[in-house]
PDB file of C-alpha atoms in Angstrom:
ATOM      1  CA  LYS A 551      28.386  -8.484 -12.899  1.00  0.00           C
ATOM      2  CA  LYS A 552      31.130  -8.411 -10.358  1.00  0.00           C
ATOM      3  CA  VAL A 553      29.474  -8.671  -7.090  1.00  0.00           C
ATOM      4  CA  TYR A 554      29.455 -12.125  -5.356  1.00  0.00           C
ATOM      5  CA  GLY A 555      26.374 -14.130  -4.584  1.00  0.00           C
ATOM      6  CA  ILE A 556      24.561 -12.269  -7.817  1.00  0.00           C
ATOM      7  CA  SER A 557      23.692 -14.842 -10.549  1.00  0.00           C
ATOM      8  CA  GLU A 558      23.338 -13.711 -13.782  1.00  0.00           C
ATOM      9  CA  TYR A 559      19.232 -13.502 -14.158  1.00  0.00           C
ATOM     10  CA  GLN A 560      19.067 -11.252 -10.807  1.00  0.00           C
ATOM     11  CA  TYR A 561      21.805  -8.735 -12.973  1.00  0.00           C
ATOM     12  CA  LYS A 562      19.422  -9.033 -16.003  1.00  0.00           C
ATOM     13  CA  GLN A 563      16.549  -8.020 -13.942  1.00  0.00           C
ATOM     14  CA  LEU A 564      18.424  -5.410 -11.425  1.00  0.00           C
ATOM     15  CA  ALA A 565      20.653  -3.853 -14.899  1.00  0.00           C
ATOM     16  CA  PRO A 566      18.246  -1.392 -15.542  1.00  0.00           C
ATOM     17  CA  TYR A 567      18.410   0.605 -12.193  1.00  0.00           C
ATOM     18  CA  VAL A 568      22.076   0.727 -11.535  1.00  0.00           C
ATOM     19  CA  PHE A 569      23.881   4.046 -13.056  1.00  0.00           C
ATOM     20  CA  ILE A 570      27.564   4.087 -13.009  1.00  0.00           C
ATOM     21  CA  PRO A 571      29.206   7.063 -13.974  1.00  0.00           C
ATOM     22  CA  GLN A 572      31.105   7.650 -16.593  1.00  0.00           C
ATOM     23  CA  ILE A 573      34.804   9.497 -16.029  1.00  0.00           C
ATOM     24  CA  GLN A 574      35.869  11.222 -19.029  1.00  0.00           C
ATOM     25  CA  ASN A 575      39.115  12.417 -19.120  1.00  0.00           C
ATOM     26  CA  THR A 576      39.440  16.149 -20.339  1.00  0.00           C
ATOM     27  CA  PRO A 577      42.499  18.021 -21.461  1.00  0.00           C
ATOM     28  CA  LYS A 578      45.155  18.840 -18.302  1.00  0.00           C
ATOM     29  CA  ASN A 579      45.166  23.028 -19.715  1.00  0.00           C
ATOM     30  CA  THR A 580      41.994  23.413 -18.711  1.00  0.00           C
ATOM     31  CA  GLY A 581      42.338  23.188 -14.960  1.00  0.00           C
ATOM     32  CA  ILE A 582      39.452  20.616 -14.750  1.00  0.00           C
ATOM     33  CA  LYS A 583      40.948  16.317 -13.773  1.00  0.00           C
ATOM     34  CA  GLU A 584      38.051  14.437 -14.999  1.00  0.00           C
ATOM     35  CA  GLN A 585      34.425  14.807 -15.384  1.00  0.00           C
ATOM     36  CA  VAL A 586      31.889  12.872 -14.585  1.00  0.00           C
ATOM     37  CA  VAL A 587      29.138  12.129 -17.292  1.00  0.00           C
ATOM     38  CA  PHE A 588      26.088  10.543 -15.822  1.00  0.00           C
ATOM     39  CA  SER A 589      24.052   7.773 -19.085  1.00  0.00           C
ATOM     40  CA  VAL A 590      21.064   7.833 -18.964  1.00  0.00           C
ATOM     41  CA  PRO A 591      19.305   4.130 -19.345  1.00  0.00           C
ATOM     42  CA  GLU A 592      17.655   3.119 -22.727  1.00  0.00           C
ATOM     43  CA  LYS A 593      14.625   2.937 -21.058  1.00  0.00           C
ATOM     44  CA  SER A 594      12.878   4.985 -17.800  1.00  0.00           C
ATOM     45  CA  ARG A 595      11.138   3.517 -14.796  1.00  0.00           C
ATOM     46  CA  GLU A 596       7.862   4.515 -15.411  1.00  0.00           C
ATOM     47  CA  ASN A 597       8.007   2.658 -18.912  1.00  0.00           C
ATOM     48  CA  GLN A 598       9.748  -1.165 -18.166  1.00  0.00           C
ATOM     49  CA  SER A 599       7.332  -3.937 -17.532  1.00  0.00           C
ATOM     50  CA  PHE A 600       6.895  -4.695 -14.125  1.00  0.00           C
ATOM     51  CA  ALA A 601       5.314  -8.035 -12.069  1.00  0.00           C
ATOM     52  CA  LYS A 602       2.678  -6.856 -10.908  1.00  0.00           C
ATOM     53  CA  ILE A 603       2.350  -6.418  -6.482  1.00  0.00           C
ATOM     54  CA  GLU A 604       0.194  -7.962  -4.595  1.00  0.00           C
ATOM     55  CA  LEU A 605      -1.178  -5.314  -2.209  1.00  0.00           C
ATOM     56  CA  ASN A 606      -2.349  -7.156   0.493  1.00  0.00           C
ATOM     57  CA  THR A 607       1.080  -9.194   0.480  1.00  0.00           C
ATOM     58  CA  ALA A 608       3.441  -6.606  -0.396  1.00  0.00           C
ATOM     59  CA  ASP A 609       6.456  -5.889   1.954  1.00  0.00           C
ATOM     60  CA  SER A 610       7.712  -2.033   2.048  1.00  0.00           C
ATOM     61  CA  ALA A 611      10.938  -2.932  -0.348  1.00  0.00           C
ATOM     62  CA  ALA A 612       8.332  -4.469  -2.505  1.00  0.00           C
ATOM     63  CA  LEU A 613       6.654  -1.324  -3.088  1.00  0.00           C
ATOM     64  CA  VAL A 614       8.250   0.898  -3.018  1.00  0.00           C
ATOM     65  CA  THR A 615       9.696  -1.080  -6.557  1.00  0.00           C
ATOM     66  CA  ILE A 616       6.923   1.011  -7.594  1.00  0.00           C
ATOM     67  CA  PRO A 617       7.166   4.657  -9.541  1.00  0.00           C
ATOM     68  CA  GLY A 618       6.455   7.085  -6.832  1.00  0.00           C
ATOM     69  CA  VAL A 619       6.281   5.191  -3.951  1.00  0.00           C
ATOM     70  CA  GLY A 620       9.181   5.574  -1.784  1.00  0.00           C
ATOM     71  CA  PRO A 621       9.849   4.436   1.724  1.00  0.00           C
ATOM     72  CA  VAL A 622       7.228   7.048   3.428  1.00  0.00           C
ATOM     73  CA  TYR A 623       4.627   5.944   0.800  1.00  0.00           C
ATOM     74  CA  ALA A 624       5.454   2.469   1.652  1.00  0.00           C
ATOM     75  CA  LYS A 625       5.411   2.516   5.290  1.00  0.00           C
ATOM     76  CA  ARG A 626       2.144   4.342   5.222  1.00  0.00           C
ATOM     77  CA  ILE A 627       0.339   2.246   2.757  1.00  0.00           C
ATOM     78  CA  ILE A 628       1.588  -0.924   5.062  1.00  0.00           C
ATOM     79  CA  LYS A 629       1.208   0.998   8.319  1.00  0.00           C
ATOM     80  CA  TYR A 630      -3.398   1.821   7.211  1.00  0.00           C
ATOM     81  CA  ARG A 631      -3.263  -2.195   5.328  1.00  0.00           C
ATOM     82  CA  ASN A 632      -2.396  -3.448   8.825  1.00  0.00           C
ATOM     83  CA  LEU A 633      -5.031  -0.746  10.396  1.00  0.00           C
ATOM     84  CA  LEU A 634      -7.821  -1.952   7.934  1.00  0.00           C
ATOM     85  CA  GLY A 635      -7.804  -5.252   7.774  1.00  0.00           C
ATOM     86  CA  GLY A 636      -6.130  -5.419   4.305  1.00  0.00           C
ATOM     87  CA  PHE A 637      -7.631  -3.348   1.114  1.00  0.00           C
ATOM     88  CA  PHE A 638     -10.830  -5.174  -0.360  1.00  0.00           C
ATOM     89  CA  SER A 639     -10.582  -2.340  -2.957  1.00  0.00           C
ATOM     90  CA  MET A 640      -7.922  -0.494  -4.827  1.00  0.00           C
ATOM     91  CA  GLU A 641     -10.210   2.563  -4.357  1.00  0.00           C
ATOM     92  CA  GLN A 642      -8.452   2.868  -0.376  1.00  0.00           C
ATOM     93  CA  LEU A 643      -5.412   3.553  -1.400  1.00  0.00           C
ATOM     94  CA  ARG A 644      -6.823   6.679  -1.780  1.00  0.00           C
ATOM     95  CA  GLU A 645      -7.482   7.189   1.899  1.00  0.00           C
ATOM     96  CA  VAL A 646      -3.571   6.726   2.322  1.00  0.00           C
ATOM     97  CA  TYR A 647      -2.716  10.087   3.460  1.00  0.00           C
ATOM     98  CA  GLY A 648      -0.704  12.345   1.692  1.00  0.00           C
ATOM     99  CA  ILE A 649      -1.118   9.860  -1.965  1.00  0.00           C
ATOM    100  CA  THR A 650      -2.589  12.167  -4.410  1.00  0.00           C
ATOM    101  CA  GLU A 651      -4.921  11.443  -7.776  1.00  0.00           C
ATOM    102  CA  ASP A 652      -1.172  11.320  -9.958  1.00  0.00           C
ATOM    103  CA  THR A 653       0.760   9.086  -7.388  1.00  0.00           C
ATOM    104  CA  TYR A 654      -2.743   6.834  -7.105  1.00  0.00           C
ATOM    105  CA  GLU A 655      -2.575   6.796 -11.286  1.00  0.00           C
ATOM    106  CA  LYS A 656       0.879   5.902 -11.507  1.00  0.00           C
ATOM    107  CA  MET A 657       0.636   3.147  -8.861  1.00  0.00           C
ATOM    108  CA  GLN A 658      -2.604   1.077 -10.218  1.00  0.00           C
ATOM    109  CA  LYS A 659      -1.091  -0.381 -12.986  1.00  0.00           C
ATOM    110  CA  TYR A 660       2.042  -1.856 -10.792  1.00  0.00           C
ATOM    111  CA  LEU A 661      -0.905  -3.382  -8.287  1.00  0.00           C
ATOM    112  CA  SER A 662      -2.765  -6.097  -8.133  1.00  0.00           C
ATOM    113  CA  LEU A 663      -5.375  -6.994  -5.524  1.00  0.00           C
ATOM    114  CA  ASN A 664      -6.704 -10.261  -3.783  1.00  0.00           C
ATOM    115  CA  ASN A 665      -9.649  -9.031  -1.082  1.00  0.00           C
ATOM    116  CA  THR A 666     -10.021 -12.971   0.276  1.00  0.00           C
ATOM    117  CA  THR A 667      -7.139 -12.049   2.721  1.00  0.00           C
ATOM    118  CA  VAL A 668      -8.908  -9.822   4.090  1.00  0.00           C
ATOM    119  CA  LYS A 669      -9.295 -10.126   8.454  1.00  0.00           C
ATOM    120  CA  LYS A 670     -12.740  -9.903   9.061  1.00  0.00           C
ATOM    121  CA  ILE A 671     -14.353  -7.956  12.515  1.00  0.00           C
ATOM    122  CA  ASN A 672     -17.198 -10.716  14.166  1.00  0.00           C
ATOM    123  CA  LEU A 673     -19.132  -7.468  15.641  1.00  0.00           C
ATOM    124  CA  ASN A 674     -20.811  -9.895  18.096  1.00  0.00           C
ATOM    125  CA  THR A 675     -17.530 -11.878  19.336  1.00  0.00           C
ATOM    126  CA  ASP A 676     -14.763  -9.342  19.107  1.00  0.00           C
ATOM    127  CA  ASP A 677     -13.481  -7.454  21.783  1.00  0.00           C
ATOM    128  CA  PHE A 678     -14.031  -3.313  22.088  1.00  0.00           C
ATOM    129  CA  LYS A 679     -10.272  -2.983  21.824  1.00  0.00           C
ATOM    130  CA  VAL A 680     -10.273  -4.763  18.474  1.00  0.00           C
ATOM    131  CA  MET A 681     -13.432  -2.601  16.872  1.00  0.00           C
ATOM    132  CA  SER A 682     -12.341   0.799  18.015  1.00  0.00           C
ATOM    133  CA  ARG A 683      -8.965   0.597  15.784  1.00  0.00           C
ATOM    134  CA  HIS A 684     -10.587  -0.049  12.741  1.00  0.00           C
ATOM    135  CA  PRO A 685     -10.782   3.364  10.790  1.00  0.00           C
ATOM    136  CA  TYR A 686     -14.232   3.109   9.637  1.00  0.00           C
ATOM    137  CA  LEU A 687     -15.067   2.002  12.843  1.00  0.00           C
ATOM    138  CA  GLY A 688     -13.691   4.361  15.603  1.00  0.00           C
ATOM    139  CA  TYR A 689     -13.938   4.668  19.086  1.00  0.00           C
ATOM    140  CA  GLU A 690     -17.762   6.126  19.394  1.00  0.00           C
ATOM    141  CA  PHE A 691     -19.534   2.956  16.731  1.00  0.00           C
ATOM    142  CA  ALA A 692     -17.202  -0.007  18.735  1.00  0.00           C
ATOM    143  CA  LYS A 693     -18.703   1.394  22.020  1.00  0.00           C
ATOM    144  CA  LYS A 694     -22.462   2.149  20.829  1.00  0.00           C
ATOM    145  CA  ILE A 695     -21.667  -1.663  19.031  1.00  0.00           C
ATOM    146  CA  CYS A 696     -20.706  -2.894  22.349  1.00  0.00           C
ATOM    147  CA  ASN A 697     -23.314  -1.523  24.198  1.00  0.00           C
ATOM    148  CA  GLN A 698     -26.132  -2.783  21.966  1.00  0.00           C
ATOM    149  CA  ARG A 699     -25.035  -6.712  21.676  1.00  0.00           C
ATOM    150  CA  ARG A 700     -25.050  -6.591  25.112  1.00  0.00           C
ATOM    151  CA  GLU A 701     -29.073  -6.592  24.297  1.00  0.00           C
ATOM    152  CA  ILE A 702     -29.556  -8.330  21.202  1.00  0.00           C
ATOM    153  CA  PRO A 703     -27.046 -10.095  19.063  1.00  0.00           C
ATOM    154  CA  ILE A 704     -25.456  -7.575  15.882  1.00  0.00           C
ATOM    155  CA  THR A 705     -27.113  -8.064  12.695  1.00  0.00           C
ATOM    156  CA  PRO A 706     -26.408  -6.307   9.307  1.00  0.00           C
ATOM    157  CA  ALA A 707     -29.350  -3.825   9.592  1.00  0.00           C
ATOM    158  CA  THR A 708     -28.834  -3.249  13.837  1.00  0.00           C
ATOM    159  CA  VAL A 709     -25.151  -2.189  12.469  1.00  0.00           C
ATOM    160  CA  GLY A 710     -26.757   0.229   9.911  1.00  0.00           C
ATOM    161  CA  ASP A 711     -28.425   1.547  12.847  1.00  0.00           C
ATOM    162  CA  ILE A 712     -26.304   2.283  14.967  1.00  0.00           C
ATOM    163  CA  LEU A 713     -24.204   3.739  11.680  1.00  0.00           C
ATOM    164  CA  ASN A 714     -26.940   5.432  10.242  1.00  0.00           C
ATOM    165  CA  ASN A 715     -24.677   6.052   7.054  1.00  0.00           C
ATOM    166  CA  ASN A 716     -24.934   3.888   4.007  1.00  0.00           C
ATOM    167  CA  THR A 717     -21.706   5.391   2.808  1.00  0.00           C
ATOM    168  CA  GLN A 718     -19.869   4.292   5.188  1.00  0.00           C
ATOM    169  CA  TYR A 719     -21.933   0.684   5.913  1.00  0.00           C
ATOM    170  CA  GLN A 720     -21.077  -0.214   2.666  1.00  0.00           C
ATOM    171  CA  LYS A 721     -17.163   0.536   3.478  1.00  0.00           C
ATOM    172  CA  LEU A 722     -17.505  -1.081   6.536  1.00  0.00           C
ATOM    173  CA  SER A 723     -18.716  -4.354   5.489  1.00  0.00           C
ATOM    174  CA  PRO A 724     -16.720  -6.267   3.481  1.00  0.00           C
ATOM    175  CA  TYR A 725     -14.618  -6.260   7.179  1.00  0.00           C
ATOM    176  CA  LEU A 726     -17.492  -7.704   9.207  1.00  0.00           C
ATOM    177  CA  VAL A 727     -18.671 -11.024  10.312  1.00  0.00           C
ATOM    178  CA  PHE A 728     -21.992 -11.483  11.925  1.00  0.00           C
ATOM    179  CA  GLU A 729     -21.609 -15.015  13.768  1.00  0.00           C
TER     180      GLU A 729
END
């Protein structure tokens, strides 16, 4: 409470996360000078109510506040989000390396998703590097698309033919523009 620059409002937000050990003096004849006792807060971190964090705009500091997400997971989530161009579905979190089903279930209730900010790939004008970096396209499919668009403009039908995988096309379609 006495830290310079911390308002009463900020203190109330941070107080549940601050754990200060209480020192108890013990009798001198025991040979132990003092004993550290950790008090457990009334509410655990999992039971507290959090404001939902928007997944496509959150930074690593915000993601770390979610139970089950540490600095490593936060970094992986942001890296994958940047590769995708933004998450279109909450289910895509399961594709982040290391995220287990339990972790996903814990995280999901603390997140919201605004998929209108997703960056789209224009298959008729974007360059090869942009397309090949997308996790759902990759090098080989980007190469096929670039070769195909030299002959005719790319349409949803031609992408479906090139991918030849309806599941992959369904995952990729929210990221595509055909202009």
